[in-house]
Short mmCIF file of C-alpha atoms in Angstrom, two decimals:
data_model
loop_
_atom_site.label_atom_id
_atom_site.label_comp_id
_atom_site.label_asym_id
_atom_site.label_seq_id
_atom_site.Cartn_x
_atom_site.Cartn_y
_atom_site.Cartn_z
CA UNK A 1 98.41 101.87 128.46
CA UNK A 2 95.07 101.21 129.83
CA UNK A 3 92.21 99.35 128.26
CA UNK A 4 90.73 101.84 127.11
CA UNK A 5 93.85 103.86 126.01
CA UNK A 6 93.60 100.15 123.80
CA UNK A 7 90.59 100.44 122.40
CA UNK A 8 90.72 103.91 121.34
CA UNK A 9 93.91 102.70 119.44
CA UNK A 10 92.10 99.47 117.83
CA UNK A 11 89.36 102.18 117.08
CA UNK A 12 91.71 103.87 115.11
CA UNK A 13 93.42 100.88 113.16
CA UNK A 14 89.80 99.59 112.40
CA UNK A 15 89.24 103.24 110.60
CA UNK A 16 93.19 102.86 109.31
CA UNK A 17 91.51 99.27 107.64
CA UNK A 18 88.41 101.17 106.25
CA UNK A 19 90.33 102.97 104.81
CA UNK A 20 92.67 100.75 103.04
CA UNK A 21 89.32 99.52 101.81
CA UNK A 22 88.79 102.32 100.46
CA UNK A 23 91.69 102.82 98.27
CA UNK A 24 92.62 105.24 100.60
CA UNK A 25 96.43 104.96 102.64
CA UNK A 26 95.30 103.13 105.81
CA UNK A 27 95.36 105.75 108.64
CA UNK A 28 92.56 106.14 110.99
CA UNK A 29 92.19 109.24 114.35
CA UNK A 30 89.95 108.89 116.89
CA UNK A 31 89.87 112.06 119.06
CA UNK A 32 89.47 112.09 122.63
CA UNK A 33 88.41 114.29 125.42
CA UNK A 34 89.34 114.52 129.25
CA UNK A 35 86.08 112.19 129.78
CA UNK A 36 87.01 109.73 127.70
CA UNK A 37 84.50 110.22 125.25
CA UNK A 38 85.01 110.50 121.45
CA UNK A 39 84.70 113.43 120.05
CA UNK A 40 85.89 112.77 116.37
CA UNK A 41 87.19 110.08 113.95
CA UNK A 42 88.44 110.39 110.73
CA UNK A 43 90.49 108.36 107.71
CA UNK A 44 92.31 109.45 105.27
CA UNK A 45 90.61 110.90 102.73
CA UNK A 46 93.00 112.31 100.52
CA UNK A 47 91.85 110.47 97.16
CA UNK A 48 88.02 110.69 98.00
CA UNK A 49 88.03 114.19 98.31
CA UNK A 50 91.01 115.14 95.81
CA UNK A 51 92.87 117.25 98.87
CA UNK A 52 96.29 116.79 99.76
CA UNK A 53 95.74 118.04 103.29
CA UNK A 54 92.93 115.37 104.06
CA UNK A 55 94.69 113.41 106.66
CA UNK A 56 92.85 111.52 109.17
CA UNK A 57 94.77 113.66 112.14
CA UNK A 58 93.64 116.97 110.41
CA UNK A 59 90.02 115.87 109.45
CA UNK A 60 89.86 114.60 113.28
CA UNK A 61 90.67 117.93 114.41
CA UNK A 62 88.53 119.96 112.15
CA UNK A 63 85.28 117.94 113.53
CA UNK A 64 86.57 117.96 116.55
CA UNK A 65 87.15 121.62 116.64
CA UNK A 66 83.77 122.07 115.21
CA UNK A 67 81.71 120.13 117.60
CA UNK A 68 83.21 121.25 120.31
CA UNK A 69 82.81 124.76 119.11
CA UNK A 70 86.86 125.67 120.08
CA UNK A 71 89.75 126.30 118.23
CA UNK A 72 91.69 124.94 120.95
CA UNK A 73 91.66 120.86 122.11
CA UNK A 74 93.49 121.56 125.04
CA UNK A 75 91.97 118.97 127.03
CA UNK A 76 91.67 116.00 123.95
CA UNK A 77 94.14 113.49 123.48
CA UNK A 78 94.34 112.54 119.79
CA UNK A 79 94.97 108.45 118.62
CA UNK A 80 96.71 108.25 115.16
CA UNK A 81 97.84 104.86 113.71
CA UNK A 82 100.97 106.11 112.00
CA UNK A 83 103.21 108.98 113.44
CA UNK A 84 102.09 112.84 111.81
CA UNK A 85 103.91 114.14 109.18
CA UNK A 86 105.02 118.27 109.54
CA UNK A 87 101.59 119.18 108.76
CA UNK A 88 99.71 117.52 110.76
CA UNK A 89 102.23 117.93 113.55
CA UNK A 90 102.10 121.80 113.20
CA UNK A 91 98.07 121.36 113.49
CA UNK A 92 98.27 119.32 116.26
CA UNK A 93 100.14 121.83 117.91
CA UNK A 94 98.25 124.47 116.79
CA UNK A 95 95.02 122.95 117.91
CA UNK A 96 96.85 122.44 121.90
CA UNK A 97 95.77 118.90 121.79
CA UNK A 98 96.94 117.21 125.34
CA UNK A 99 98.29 113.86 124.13
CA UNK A 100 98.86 112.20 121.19
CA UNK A 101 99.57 108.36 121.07
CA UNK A 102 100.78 106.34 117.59
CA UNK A 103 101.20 103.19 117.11
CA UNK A 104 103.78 103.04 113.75
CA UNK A 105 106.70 104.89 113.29
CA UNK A 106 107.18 106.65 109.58
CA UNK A 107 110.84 106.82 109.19
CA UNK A 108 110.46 108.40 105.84
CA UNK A 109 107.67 111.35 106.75
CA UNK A 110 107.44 111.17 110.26
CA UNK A 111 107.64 114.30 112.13
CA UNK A 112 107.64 113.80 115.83
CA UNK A 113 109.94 110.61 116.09
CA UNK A 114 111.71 111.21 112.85
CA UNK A 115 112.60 114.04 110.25
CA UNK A 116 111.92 117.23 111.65
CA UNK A 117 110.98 116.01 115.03
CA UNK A 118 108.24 118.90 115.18
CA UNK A 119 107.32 119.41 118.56
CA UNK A 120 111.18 119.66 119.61
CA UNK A 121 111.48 122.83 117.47
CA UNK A 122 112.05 126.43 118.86
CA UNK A 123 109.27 127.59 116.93
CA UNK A 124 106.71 125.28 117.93
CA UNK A 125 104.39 126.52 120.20
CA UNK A 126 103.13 123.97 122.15
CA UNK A 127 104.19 120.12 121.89
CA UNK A 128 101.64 117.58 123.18
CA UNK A 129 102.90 114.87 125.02
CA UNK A 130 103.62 111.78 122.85
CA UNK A 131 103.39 107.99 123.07
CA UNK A 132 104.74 106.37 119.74
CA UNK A 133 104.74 102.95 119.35
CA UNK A 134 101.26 102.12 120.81
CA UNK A 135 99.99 98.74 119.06
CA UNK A 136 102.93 99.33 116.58
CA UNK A 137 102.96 96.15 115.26
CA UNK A 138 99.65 96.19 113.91
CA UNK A 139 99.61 99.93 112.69
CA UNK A 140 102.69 98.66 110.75
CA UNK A 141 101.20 95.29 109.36
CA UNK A 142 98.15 97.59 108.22
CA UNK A 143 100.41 100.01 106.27
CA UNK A 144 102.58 97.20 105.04
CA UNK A 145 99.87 94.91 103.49
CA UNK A 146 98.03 97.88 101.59
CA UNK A 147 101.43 98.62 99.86
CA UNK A 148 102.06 94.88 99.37
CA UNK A 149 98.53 94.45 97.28
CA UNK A 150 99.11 97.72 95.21
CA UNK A 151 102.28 96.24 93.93
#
């Protein structure tokens, strides 16, 4: 990856931390487009606003989306600290978005990598191309540490 493939990824883990902060699970998206300027990023926000489908990917996409005034992100690539789950894999194909990089793997509710493998389905319509693994370490260490202090 290039730097600045990097520091759209350490973009997104310093969201993933703000959110942690936040009582939140740490995930941060930073949203891309074919200039390499950032269009979006988002957290979770799942407790805050009391909505199950407040992921960072799908909040990223809805502002995206917005300012950019398109349904379609055919030209974004989308930086996610921990691989998408179904929903937010569906979206992501729904939404035509170029690229997506991760840096953890979710064995448990992953859904490009793992589980349903999404974008490998017959009936998804469009499958990004993916980079897993990006800054993995870290994503995981993030993830790993919230958990650790809830207990």
């Amino acid at each position: 990856m290039s730097d600045k493939q990097n520091s759209y990824m350490q973009m997104a883990l310093d969201y993933a931390r703000i959110a942690g902060d936040r009582g939140e699970v740490p995930v941060g998206a930073v949203l891309v487009d074919s200039r390499g300027e950032v269009v979006a990023v988002a957290t979770n926000a799942v407790e805050e606003l009391k909505d199950p489908t407040a992921h960072a990917e799908m909040l990223a996409l809805r502002l995206g989306t917005k300012k950019l005034g398109a349904a379609r992100l055919t030209d974004c690539d989308l930086y996610v600290t921990l691989e998408p789950c179904t929903m937010c894999a569906a979206a992501i194909s729904f939404a035509r978005v170029r690229r997506l990089y991760y840096a953890a793997y979710d064995t448990k509710g992953g859904a490009v990598d793992h589980g349903a493998k999404f974008f490998t389905q017959p009936t998804c319509h469009h499958a990004p191309e993916v980079y897993g693994g990006i800054m993995e370490s870290e994503g995981r260490d993030i993830l790993q540490q919230f958990f650790k202090n809830l207990r």
